[in-house]
Coordinates of C-alpha atoms and ligand atoms in Angstrom, one line a residue:
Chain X
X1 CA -137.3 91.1 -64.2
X2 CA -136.3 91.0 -60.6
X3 CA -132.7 92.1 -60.3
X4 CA -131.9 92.1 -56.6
X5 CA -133.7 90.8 -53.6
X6 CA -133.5 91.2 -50.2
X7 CA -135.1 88.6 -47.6
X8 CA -135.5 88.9 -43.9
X9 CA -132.5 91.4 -43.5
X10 CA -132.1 91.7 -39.9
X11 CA -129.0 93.7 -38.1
X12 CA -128.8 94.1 -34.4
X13 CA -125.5 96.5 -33.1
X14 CA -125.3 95.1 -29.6
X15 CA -128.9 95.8 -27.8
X16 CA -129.4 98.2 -30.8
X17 CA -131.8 96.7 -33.0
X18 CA -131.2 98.7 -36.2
X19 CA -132.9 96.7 -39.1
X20 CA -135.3 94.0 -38.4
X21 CA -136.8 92.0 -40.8
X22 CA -136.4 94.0 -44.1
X23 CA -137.8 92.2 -47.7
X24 CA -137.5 94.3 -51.0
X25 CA -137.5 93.0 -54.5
X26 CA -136.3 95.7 -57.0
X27 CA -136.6 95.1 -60.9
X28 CA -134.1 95.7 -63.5
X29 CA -134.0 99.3 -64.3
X30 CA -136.3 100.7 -61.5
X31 CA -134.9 103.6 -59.3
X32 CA -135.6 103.2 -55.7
X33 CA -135.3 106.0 -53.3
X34 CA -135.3 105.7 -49.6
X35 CA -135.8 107.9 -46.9
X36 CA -136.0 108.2 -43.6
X37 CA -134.6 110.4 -40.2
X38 CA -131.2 109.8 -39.1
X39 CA -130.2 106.6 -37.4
X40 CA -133.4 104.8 -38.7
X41 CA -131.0 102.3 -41.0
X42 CA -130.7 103.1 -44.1
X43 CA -127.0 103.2 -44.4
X44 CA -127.0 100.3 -42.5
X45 CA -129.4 98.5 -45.2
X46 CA -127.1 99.4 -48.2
X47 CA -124.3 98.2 -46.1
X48 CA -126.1 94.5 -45.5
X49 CA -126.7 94.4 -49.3
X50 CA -122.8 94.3 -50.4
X51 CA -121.5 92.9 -47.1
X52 CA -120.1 95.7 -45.7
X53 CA -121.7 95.2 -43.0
X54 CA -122.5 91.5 -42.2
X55 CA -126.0 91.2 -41.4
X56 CA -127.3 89.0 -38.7
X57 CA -129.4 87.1 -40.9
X58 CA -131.3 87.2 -44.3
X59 CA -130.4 86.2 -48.5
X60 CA -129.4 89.2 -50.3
X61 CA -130.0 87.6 -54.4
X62 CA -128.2 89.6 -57.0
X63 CA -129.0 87.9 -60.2
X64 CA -128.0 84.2 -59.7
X65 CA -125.9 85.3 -57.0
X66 CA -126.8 84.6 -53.7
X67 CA -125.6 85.2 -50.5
X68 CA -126.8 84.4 -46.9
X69 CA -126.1 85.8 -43.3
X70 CA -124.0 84.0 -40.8
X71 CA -122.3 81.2 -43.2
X72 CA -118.6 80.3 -42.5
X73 CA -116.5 82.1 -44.9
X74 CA -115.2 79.2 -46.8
X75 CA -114.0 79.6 -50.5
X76 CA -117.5 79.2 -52.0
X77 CA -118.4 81.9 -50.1
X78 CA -115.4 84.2 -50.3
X79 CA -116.2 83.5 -54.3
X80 CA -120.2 84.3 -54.2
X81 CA -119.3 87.7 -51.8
X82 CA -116.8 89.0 -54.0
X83 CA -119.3 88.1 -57.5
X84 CA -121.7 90.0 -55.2
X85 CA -119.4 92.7 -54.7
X86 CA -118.1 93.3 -58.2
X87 CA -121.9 93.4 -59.2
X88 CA -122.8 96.2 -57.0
X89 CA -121.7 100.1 -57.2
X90 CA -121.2 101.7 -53.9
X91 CA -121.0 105.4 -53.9
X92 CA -120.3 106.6 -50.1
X93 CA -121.2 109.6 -48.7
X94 CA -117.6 111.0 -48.4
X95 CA -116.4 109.6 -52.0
X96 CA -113.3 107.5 -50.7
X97 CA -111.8 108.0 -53.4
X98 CA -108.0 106.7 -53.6
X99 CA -106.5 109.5 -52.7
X100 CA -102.6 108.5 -54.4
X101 CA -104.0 107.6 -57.8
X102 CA -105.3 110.0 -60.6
X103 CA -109.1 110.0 -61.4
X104 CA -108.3 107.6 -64.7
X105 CA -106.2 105.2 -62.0
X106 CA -109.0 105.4 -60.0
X107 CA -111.4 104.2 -62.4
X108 CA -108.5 101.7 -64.3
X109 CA -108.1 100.4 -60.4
X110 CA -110.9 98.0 -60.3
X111 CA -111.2 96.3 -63.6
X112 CA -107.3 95.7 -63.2
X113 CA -107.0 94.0 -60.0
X114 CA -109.8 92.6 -60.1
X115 CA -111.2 91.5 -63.9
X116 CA -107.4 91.5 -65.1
X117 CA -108.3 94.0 -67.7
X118 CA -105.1 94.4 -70.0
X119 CA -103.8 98.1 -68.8
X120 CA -104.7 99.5 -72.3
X121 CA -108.6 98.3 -72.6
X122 CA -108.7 99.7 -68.9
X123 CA -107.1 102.7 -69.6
X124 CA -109.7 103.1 -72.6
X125 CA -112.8 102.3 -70.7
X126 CA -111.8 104.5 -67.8
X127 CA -111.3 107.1 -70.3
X128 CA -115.2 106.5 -72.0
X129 CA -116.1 106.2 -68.3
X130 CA -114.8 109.8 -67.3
X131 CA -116.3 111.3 -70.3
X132 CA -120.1 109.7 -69.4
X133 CA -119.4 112.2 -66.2
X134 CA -118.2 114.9 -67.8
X135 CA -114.8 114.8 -66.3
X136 CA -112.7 113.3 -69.4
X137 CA -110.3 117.2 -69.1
X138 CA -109.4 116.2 -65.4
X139 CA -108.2 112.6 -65.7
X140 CA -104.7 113.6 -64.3
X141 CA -105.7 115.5 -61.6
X142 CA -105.5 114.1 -58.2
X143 CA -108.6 113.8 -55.6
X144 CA -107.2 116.8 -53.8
X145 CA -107.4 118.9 -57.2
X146 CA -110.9 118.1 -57.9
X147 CA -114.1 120.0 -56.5
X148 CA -116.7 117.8 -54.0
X149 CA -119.0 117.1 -57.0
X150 CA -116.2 116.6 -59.2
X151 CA -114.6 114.0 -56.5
X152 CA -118.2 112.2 -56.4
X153 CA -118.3 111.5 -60.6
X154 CA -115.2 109.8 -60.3
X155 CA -116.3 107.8 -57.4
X156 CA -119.8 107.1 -59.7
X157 CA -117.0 106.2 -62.5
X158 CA -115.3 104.3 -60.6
X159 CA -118.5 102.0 -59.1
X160 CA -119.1 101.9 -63.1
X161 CA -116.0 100.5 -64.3
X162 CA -117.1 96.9 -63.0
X163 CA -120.4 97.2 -65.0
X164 CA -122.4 96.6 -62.1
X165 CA -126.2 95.3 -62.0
X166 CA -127.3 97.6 -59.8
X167 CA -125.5 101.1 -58.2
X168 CA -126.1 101.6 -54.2
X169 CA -125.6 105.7 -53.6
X170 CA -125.7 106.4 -49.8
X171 CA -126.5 110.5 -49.1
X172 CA -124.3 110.8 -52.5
X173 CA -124.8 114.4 -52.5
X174 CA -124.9 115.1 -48.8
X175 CA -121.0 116.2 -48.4
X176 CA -121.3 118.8 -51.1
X177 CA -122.0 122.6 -51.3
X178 CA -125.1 123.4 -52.4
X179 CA -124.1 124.3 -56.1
X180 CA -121.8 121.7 -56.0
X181 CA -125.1 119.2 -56.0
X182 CA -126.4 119.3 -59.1
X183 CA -123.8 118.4 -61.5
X184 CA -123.7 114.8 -59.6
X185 CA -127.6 114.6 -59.4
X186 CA -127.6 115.3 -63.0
X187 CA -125.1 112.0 -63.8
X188 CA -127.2 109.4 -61.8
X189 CA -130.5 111.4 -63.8
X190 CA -128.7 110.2 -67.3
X191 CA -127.6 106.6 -65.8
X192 CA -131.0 106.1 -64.6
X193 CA -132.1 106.9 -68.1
X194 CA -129.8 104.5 -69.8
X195 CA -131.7 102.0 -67.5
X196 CA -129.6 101.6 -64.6
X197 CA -130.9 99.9 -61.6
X198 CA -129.9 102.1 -58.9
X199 CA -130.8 102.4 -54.9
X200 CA -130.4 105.8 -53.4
X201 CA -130.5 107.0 -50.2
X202 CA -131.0 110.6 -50.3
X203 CA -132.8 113.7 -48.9
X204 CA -132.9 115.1 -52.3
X205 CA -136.8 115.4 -53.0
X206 CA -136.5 116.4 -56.1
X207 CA -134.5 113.9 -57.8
X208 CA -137.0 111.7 -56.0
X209 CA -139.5 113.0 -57.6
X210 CA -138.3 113.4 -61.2
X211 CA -136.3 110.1 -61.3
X212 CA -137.7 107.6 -58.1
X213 CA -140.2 105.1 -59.5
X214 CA -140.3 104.1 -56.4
X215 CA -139.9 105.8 -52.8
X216 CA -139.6 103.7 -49.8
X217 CA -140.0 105.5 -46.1
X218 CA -137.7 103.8 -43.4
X219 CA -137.8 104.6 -39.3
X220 CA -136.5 102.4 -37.0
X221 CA -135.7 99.5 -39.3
X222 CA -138.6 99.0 -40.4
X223 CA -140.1 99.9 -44.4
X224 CA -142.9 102.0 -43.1
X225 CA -144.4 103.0 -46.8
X226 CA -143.7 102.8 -50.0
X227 CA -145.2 104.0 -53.1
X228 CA -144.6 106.1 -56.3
X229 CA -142.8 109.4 -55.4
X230 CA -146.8 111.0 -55.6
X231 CA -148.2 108.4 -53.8
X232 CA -145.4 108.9 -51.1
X233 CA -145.1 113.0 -51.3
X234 CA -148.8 113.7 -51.6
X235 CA -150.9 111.4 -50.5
X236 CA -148.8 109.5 -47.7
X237 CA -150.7 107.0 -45.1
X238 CA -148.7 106.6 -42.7
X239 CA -148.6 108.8 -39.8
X240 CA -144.7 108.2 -39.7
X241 CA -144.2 109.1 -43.0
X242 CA -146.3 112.6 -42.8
X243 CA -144.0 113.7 -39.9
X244 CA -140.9 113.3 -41.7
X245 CA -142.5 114.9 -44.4
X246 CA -143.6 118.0 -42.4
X247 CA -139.7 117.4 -40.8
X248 CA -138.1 118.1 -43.9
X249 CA -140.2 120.6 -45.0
X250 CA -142.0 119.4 -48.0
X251 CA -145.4 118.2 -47.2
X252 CA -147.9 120.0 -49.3
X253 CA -150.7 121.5 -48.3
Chain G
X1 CA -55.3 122.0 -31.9
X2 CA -52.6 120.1 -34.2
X3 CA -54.0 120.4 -37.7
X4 CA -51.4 117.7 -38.9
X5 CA -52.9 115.5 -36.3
X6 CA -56.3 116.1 -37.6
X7 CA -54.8 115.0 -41.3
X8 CA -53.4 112.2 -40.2
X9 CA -56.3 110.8 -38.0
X10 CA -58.6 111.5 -41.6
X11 CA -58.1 108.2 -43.6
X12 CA -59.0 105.7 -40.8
X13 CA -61.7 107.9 -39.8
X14 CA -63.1 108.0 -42.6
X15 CA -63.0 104.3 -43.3
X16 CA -64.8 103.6 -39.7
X17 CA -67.2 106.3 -41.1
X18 CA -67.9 103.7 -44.1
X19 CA -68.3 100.8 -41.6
X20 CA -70.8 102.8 -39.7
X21 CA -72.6 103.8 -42.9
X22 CA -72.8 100.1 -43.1
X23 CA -74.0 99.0 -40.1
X24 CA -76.5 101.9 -40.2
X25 CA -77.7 101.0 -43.8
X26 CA -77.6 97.1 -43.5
X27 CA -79.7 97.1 -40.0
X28 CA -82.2 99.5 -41.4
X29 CA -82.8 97.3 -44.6
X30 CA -83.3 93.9 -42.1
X31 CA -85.1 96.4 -39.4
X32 CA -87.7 97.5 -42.1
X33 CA -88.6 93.9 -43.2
X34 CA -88.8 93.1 -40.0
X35 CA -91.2 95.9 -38.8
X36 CA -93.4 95.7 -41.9
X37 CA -94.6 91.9 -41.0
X38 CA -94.1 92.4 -37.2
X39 CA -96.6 95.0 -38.3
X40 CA -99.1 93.0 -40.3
X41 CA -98.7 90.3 -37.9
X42 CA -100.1 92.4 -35.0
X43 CA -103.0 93.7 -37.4
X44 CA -103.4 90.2 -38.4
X45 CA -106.1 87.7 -37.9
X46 CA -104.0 85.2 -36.1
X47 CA -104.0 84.9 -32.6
X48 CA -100.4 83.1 -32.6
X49 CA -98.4 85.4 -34.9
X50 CA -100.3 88.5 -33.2
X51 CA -98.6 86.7 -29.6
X52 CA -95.1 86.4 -31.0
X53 CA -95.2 90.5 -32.7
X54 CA -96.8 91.3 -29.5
X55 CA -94.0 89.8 -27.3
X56 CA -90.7 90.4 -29.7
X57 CA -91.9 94.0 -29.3
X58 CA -92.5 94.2 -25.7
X59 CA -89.0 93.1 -25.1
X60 CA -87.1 94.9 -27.3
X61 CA -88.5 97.9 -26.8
X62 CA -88.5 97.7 -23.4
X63 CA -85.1 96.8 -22.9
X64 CA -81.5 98.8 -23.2
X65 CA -79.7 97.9 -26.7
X66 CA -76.6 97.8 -25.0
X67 CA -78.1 94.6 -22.8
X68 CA -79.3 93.4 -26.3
X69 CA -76.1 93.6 -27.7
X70 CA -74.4 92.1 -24.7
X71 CA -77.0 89.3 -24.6
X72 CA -76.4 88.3 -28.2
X73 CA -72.6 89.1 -28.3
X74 CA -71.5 87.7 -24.9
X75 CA -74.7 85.9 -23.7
X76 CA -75.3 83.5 -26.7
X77 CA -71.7 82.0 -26.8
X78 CA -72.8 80.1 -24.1
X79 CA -75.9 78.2 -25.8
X80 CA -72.9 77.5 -28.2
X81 CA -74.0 80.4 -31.0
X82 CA -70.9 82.4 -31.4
X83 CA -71.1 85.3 -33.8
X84 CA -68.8 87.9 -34.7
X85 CA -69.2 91.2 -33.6
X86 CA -70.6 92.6 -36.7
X87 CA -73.1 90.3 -37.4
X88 CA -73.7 90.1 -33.7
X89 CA -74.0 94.3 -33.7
X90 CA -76.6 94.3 -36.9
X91 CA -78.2 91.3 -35.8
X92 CA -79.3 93.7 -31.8
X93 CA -79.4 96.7 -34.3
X94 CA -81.8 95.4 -36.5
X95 CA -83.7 93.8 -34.3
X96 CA -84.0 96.8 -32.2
X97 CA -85.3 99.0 -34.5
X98 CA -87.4 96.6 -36.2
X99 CA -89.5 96.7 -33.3
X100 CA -89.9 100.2 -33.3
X101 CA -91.0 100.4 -36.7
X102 CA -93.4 97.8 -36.2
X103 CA -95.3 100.3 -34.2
X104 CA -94.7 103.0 -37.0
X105 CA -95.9 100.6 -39.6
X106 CA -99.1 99.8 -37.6
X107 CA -100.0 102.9 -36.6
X108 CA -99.4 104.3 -40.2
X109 CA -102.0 101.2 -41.2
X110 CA -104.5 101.7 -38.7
X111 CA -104.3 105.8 -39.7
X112 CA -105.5 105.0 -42.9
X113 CA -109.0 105.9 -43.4
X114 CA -111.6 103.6 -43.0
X115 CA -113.1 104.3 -46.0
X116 CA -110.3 103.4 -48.2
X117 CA -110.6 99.8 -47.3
X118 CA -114.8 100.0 -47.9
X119 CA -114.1 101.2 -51.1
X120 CA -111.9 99.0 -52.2
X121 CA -113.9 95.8 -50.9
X122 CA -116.8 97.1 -52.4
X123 CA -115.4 96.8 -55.8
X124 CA -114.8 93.4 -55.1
X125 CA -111.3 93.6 -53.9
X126 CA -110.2 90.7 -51.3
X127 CA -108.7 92.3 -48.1
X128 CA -105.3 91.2 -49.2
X129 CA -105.5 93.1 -52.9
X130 CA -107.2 96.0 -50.9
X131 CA -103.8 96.3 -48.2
X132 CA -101.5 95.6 -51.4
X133 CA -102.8 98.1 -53.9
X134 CA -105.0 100.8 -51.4
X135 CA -103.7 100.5 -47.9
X136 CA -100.0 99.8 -47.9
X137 CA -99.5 103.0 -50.1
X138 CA -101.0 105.1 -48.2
X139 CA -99.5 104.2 -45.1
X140 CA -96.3 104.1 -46.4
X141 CA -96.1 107.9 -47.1
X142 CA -98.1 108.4 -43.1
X143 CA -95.0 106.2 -41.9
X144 CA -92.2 108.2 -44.1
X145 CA -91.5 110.7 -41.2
X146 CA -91.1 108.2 -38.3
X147 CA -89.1 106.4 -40.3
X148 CA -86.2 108.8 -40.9
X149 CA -86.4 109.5 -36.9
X150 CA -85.8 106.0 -36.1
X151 CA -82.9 105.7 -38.9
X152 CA -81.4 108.6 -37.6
X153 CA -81.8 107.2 -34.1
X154 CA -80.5 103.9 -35.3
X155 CA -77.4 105.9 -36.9
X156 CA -76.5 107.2 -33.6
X157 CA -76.8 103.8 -32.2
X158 CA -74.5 101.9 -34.1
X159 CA -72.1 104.1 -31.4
X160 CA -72.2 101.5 -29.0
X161 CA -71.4 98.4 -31.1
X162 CA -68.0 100.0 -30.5
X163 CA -67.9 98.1 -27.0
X164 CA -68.1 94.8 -28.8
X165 CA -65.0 95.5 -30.3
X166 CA -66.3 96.3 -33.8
X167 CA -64.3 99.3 -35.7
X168 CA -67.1 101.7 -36.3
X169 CA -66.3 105.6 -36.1
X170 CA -66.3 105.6 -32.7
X171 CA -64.1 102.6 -31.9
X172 CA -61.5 104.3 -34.4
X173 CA -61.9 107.2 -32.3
X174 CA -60.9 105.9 -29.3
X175 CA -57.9 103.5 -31.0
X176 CA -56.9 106.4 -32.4
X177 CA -57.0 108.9 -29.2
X178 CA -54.8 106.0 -27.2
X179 CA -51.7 106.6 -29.5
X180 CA -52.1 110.2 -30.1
X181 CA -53.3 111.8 -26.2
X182 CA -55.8 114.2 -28.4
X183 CA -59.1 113.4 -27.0
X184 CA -60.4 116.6 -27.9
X185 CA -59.5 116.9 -31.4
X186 CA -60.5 113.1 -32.2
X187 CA -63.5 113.5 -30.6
X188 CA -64.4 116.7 -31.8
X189 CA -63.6 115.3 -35.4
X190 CA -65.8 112.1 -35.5
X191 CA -68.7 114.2 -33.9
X192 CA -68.1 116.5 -37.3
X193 CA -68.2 113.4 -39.5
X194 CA -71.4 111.4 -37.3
X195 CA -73.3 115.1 -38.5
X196 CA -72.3 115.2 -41.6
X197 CA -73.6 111.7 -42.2
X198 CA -76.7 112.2 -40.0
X199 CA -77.5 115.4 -42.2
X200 CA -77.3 113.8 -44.8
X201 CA -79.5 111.3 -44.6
X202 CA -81.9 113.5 -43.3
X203 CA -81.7 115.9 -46.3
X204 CA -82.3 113.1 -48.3
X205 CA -85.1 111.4 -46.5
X206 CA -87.0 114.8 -45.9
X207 CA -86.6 115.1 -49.8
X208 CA -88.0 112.0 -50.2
X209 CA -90.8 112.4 -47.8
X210 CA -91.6 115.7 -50.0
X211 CA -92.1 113.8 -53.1
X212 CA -94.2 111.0 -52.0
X213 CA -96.3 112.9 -50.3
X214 CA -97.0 116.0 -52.6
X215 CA -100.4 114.4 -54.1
X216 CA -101.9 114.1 -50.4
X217 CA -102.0 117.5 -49.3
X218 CA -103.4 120.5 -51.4
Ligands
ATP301 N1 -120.7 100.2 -36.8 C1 -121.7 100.5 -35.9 N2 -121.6 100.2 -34.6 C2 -122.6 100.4 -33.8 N3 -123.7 101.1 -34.1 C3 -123.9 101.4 -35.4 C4 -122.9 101.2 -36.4 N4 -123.4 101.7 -37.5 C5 -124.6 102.2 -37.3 N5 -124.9 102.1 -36.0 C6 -126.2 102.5 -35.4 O1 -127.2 102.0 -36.2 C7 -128.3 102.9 -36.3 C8 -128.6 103.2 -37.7 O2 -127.5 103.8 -38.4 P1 -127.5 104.2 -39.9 O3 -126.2 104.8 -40.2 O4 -127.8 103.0 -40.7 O5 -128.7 105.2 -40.0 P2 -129.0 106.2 -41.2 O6 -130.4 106.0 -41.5 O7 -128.1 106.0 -42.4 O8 -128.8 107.6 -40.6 P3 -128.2 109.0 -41.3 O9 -129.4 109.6 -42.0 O10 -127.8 109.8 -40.1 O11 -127.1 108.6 -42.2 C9 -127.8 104.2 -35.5 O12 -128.4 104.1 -34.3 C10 -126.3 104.0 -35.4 O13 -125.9 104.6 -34.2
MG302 MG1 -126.6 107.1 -43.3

């Protein structure tokens, strides 16, 4: 069962053009992975999918939600942006969490403000919520107290607390230490297992490997391959996609 | 020095101290309103309200308060609005340092990482729920220490109501120093008394400052 959809997503910055023409269909409970050198869009594409970014032109269709590029943001379209919204996790790069409420408040933030969850059914999800990541011993603590990896399970909390469809995770792990990595890989291992539907850009190979059912090359805005994390990793076809392989390191031989 | 003179200047120094207090604490309350939407009006969408901010500002900080205050006290008379110098004195007071915190405010906004606002329109917050509950916060604490400059400023200011004939601390001074011939004493006194209110507030504010801020830094 198709989940999210993405048609024609095209995104120019000026004379830049940084994502033209992308279509991808991901199911309910498949793992997607995408990769790619710097600058080559993928931010930019998980941006597009939540409006972050407004792109150009395109339909992004989350469940029976849909939203296309360059309409005038009347009501109906504030409404269908914010169901959009509310249905997708985002889990940046640099964690963003809020930095003058505790990791529960962080988590009870959302379903408050905007599901008008009474204060004690948030307070008891958020609570369930920091447990799932391990974290249920530091819901007092401020961002400040709390380690890089621990910072990034609250933020993967907080995206939780709106039961989203599908989680977006942009570099997730790229701001951390090294040993500081695996603790938060290990969290989106055990959601993908409960059958999350999750996008992730990430130069983690091995997570791609173990959890990706699906790895998608990017350069330049455009999806140059995709495949199964073997297909991609081992047997790739794309010239493209074999120097970024031999770029990172992890072609085999 | 004449102590007994000092002891009998006290009481109705003290009482122009209160009126200054006043003045100080009345202007900042209207100042602060007035810089928070001057504020969100310049961050704003719209074109018109960002014109008005961008103007009220302009002039007011780039004019004397004294020619404010003469404007409204003397000027205004003549377009038949006659107000007393009090309200006439918190009226160029506040809207003095109202524009001044404008700036504060917006800069404290636009400080505010980036970030904050993507996370919290991500969730599905709208951009008003996202400057209420994220934003506004934050920036609050950033503005905190600009804040207490520009009341302390605005303390020292409410000095020159004095020559629209209002009885603040250093009005009294002055009524005071024409019976008595003791410049320095007088002077010297209500210079002791501005400090000790100055201090203070500042005490007080920097306390404040301390606690709001004590989650943001490690
Ligand atoms: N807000 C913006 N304004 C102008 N140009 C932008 C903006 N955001 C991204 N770009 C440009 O778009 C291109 C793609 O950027 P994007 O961040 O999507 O790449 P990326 O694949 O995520 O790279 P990285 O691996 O470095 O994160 C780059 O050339 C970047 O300079
Ligand atoms: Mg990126």
């Amino acid at each position: 069962m198709e989940v999210i959809k993405l048609q024609n997503i095209k995104k120019s910055f000026g004379e830049n053009e940084v994502l033209s023409d992308i279509n991808l269909t991901i199911n309910k409970s498949e793992v997607v992975v995408i990769m790619g050198p710097s600058g080559s869009g993928k931010s930019t594409l998980l941006r597009c999918v939540t409006f972050l970014e407004e792109p150009d032109g395109g339909v992004v269709k989350l469940g029976e939600h849909e939203v296309r590029a360059g309409e005038p943001l009347n009501k109906q379209r504030k409404k269908s942006l914010r169901a959009l919204r509310q249905n997708t996790g985002f889990v940046f790069q640099q964690f963003n969490l809020f930095p003058h409420k505790t990791a529960l408040e962080n988590v009870m933030e959302g379903p408050i403000v905007i599901k008008k969850v009474r204060r004690d059914i948030a307070k008891r999800n958020g609570v369930a919520l920091l447990e799932k990541v391990g974290l249920a011993d530091r819901m007092d603590h401020y961002p400040v107290q709390l380690s890089g990896g621990q910072q990034q399970r609250v933020a993967i909390a907080r995206a939780l607390s709106m039961e989203p469809m599908v989680m977006l995770y942009d570099e997730p792990t790229s701001a951390l230490d090294p040993e500081l990595v695996r603790e938060v890989l290990q969290v989106m291992k055990d959601l993908a297992k409960e059958g999350m539907t999750m996008i992730v850009v990430t130069h983690e190979m091995t997570f791609a490997r173990d959890v990706a059912d699906r790895v998608i090359l990017m350069d330049d805005g455009v999806i140059v391959e995709e495949g199964s994390s073997d297909a991609i990793f081992n047997h790739p076809k794309e010239e493209r996609t074999k120097r970024f392989l031999r770029d990172v390191g992890q072609q085999k031989v | 020095m004449d102590v007994s003179i000092i002891i009998e200047a006290l009481p109705p120094l003290l009482k122009a101290t209160v009126i200054t207090i006043l003045l100080a604490v009345v202007s900042i309350v209207i100042a602060l309103i007035l810089g928070f939407f001057t504020a969100l009006a310049r961050i704003g969408k719209l074109k018109l309200l960002k014109f008005i901010g961008t103007v009220y500002v302009s002039m007011f900080r780039g004019t004397p308060l004294l020619v404010q205050l003469f404007v409204i006290y003397y000027g205004l008379p003549q377009i038949n609005i006659e107000l007393d110098p009090i309200p006439s004195g918190i009226l160029a007071l506040s809207l003095n340092a109202g524009a001044y915190l404008s700036e504060s405010f917006r800069a404290a906004i636009l400080a505010v990482d980036k970030g904050q606002t993507e996370a919290a329109v991500s969730m599905g917050m709208t951009y008003g729920e996202a400057m209420r509950r994220i934003i506004l916060p934050q920036s609050i604490r950033i503005a905190i220490p600009t804040l207490s400059n520009t009341y302390i400023i605005l303390i020292k200011d409410t000095s020159l109501v004095s020559v629209i004939t209002v009885t603040e601390l250093l009005q009294m001074s002055t009524l005071i120093i024409a019976k008595t011939f003791e410049p320095l004493t007088i002077y010297l006194v209500a210079a002791v008394l501005y400090w000790i209110v100055i201090t203070f507030f500042t005490v007080l504010l920097d306390r404040f400052e301390k606690r709001t801020s004590r989650h943001l830094i490690s």
